[in-house]
Amino acid sequence: MAAAIEGGAEIIDVKEPSHGSLGMALPETLAACSVAVPERLLWTFAAGELLDSSRNGDSAACRVAVSLPKLERLPYAVKFGLSQCCDIEWTEVFQDVAASLPVSVRAIPVAYADGQAAGSPTVPAVLEAAVQHGWSTVLVDTFDKADSGSLLDLFPIETIQGWVAQASRHGVEVVLASRLSVQDVPAVS
């Protein structure tokens, strides 16, 4: 985290990659980060997959609900992956989870660019849901970190720019991830 802060990061994102592409860090790790991240910076954390349950049966929403009271400072946002959501009415589940968070904490759906591998809704479908439901932000990332490549390997830049432009017209911010390099930033911004 120190390197990110010293490097000028504006947002510190906490996740545990060994728990999956959006693996949630342990509650004690989140608690430590809530203290360690300087007040001037925003911080977020990954909550795992919206429909995923841990080994003991706790849903991502339950794990977040247990973790939040232990934090000295609440995060700006909590991200929920949408793997295995393509065949269900996931928007209702997401709305319920978002409503369970403190008012100051945003729930951010994660649209997987490699949605077929994740069994998730397409990026345009998630963006459309964000517009319909008034969600402020959508993160576009990859589910399969080993084999999917970067976002620019999966879609032409024009497609990505189209997503961003369409969402922006409706007041939805699109955050792009997935192995984008510093050299890629001008093309996708």
Short mmCIF file of C-alpha atoms in Angstrom, two decimals, residues 7 20-21 35 51 72 82 97 126 138 141 144 149 173:
data_model
loop_
_atom_site.label_atom_id
_atom_site.label_comp_id
_atom_site.label_asym_id
_atom_site.label_seq_id
_atom_site.Cartn_x
_atom_site.Cartn_y
_atom_site.Cartn_z
CA GLY A 7 3.16 6.79 -6.28
CA GLY A 20 -10.68 -15.14 -6.66
CA SER A 21 -10.71 -12.26 -9.11
CA VAL A 35 -6.76 2.90 9.60
CA LEU A 51 -24.03 -14.90 -5.58
CA GLU A 72 -12.56 2.68 11.83
CA LEU A 82 -21.49 -10.75 -11.24
CA VAL A 97 -27.27 -5.65 -1.13
CA VAL A 126 -24.70 -4.28 -16.77
CA VAL A 138 -19.76 0.20 -12.99
CA ASP A 141 -12.75 -6.05 -15.29
CA ASP A 144 -10.14 -15.10 -15.59
CA GLY A 149 -5.51 -11.01 -21.31
CA GLU A 173 -19.15 6.41 -14.41
#
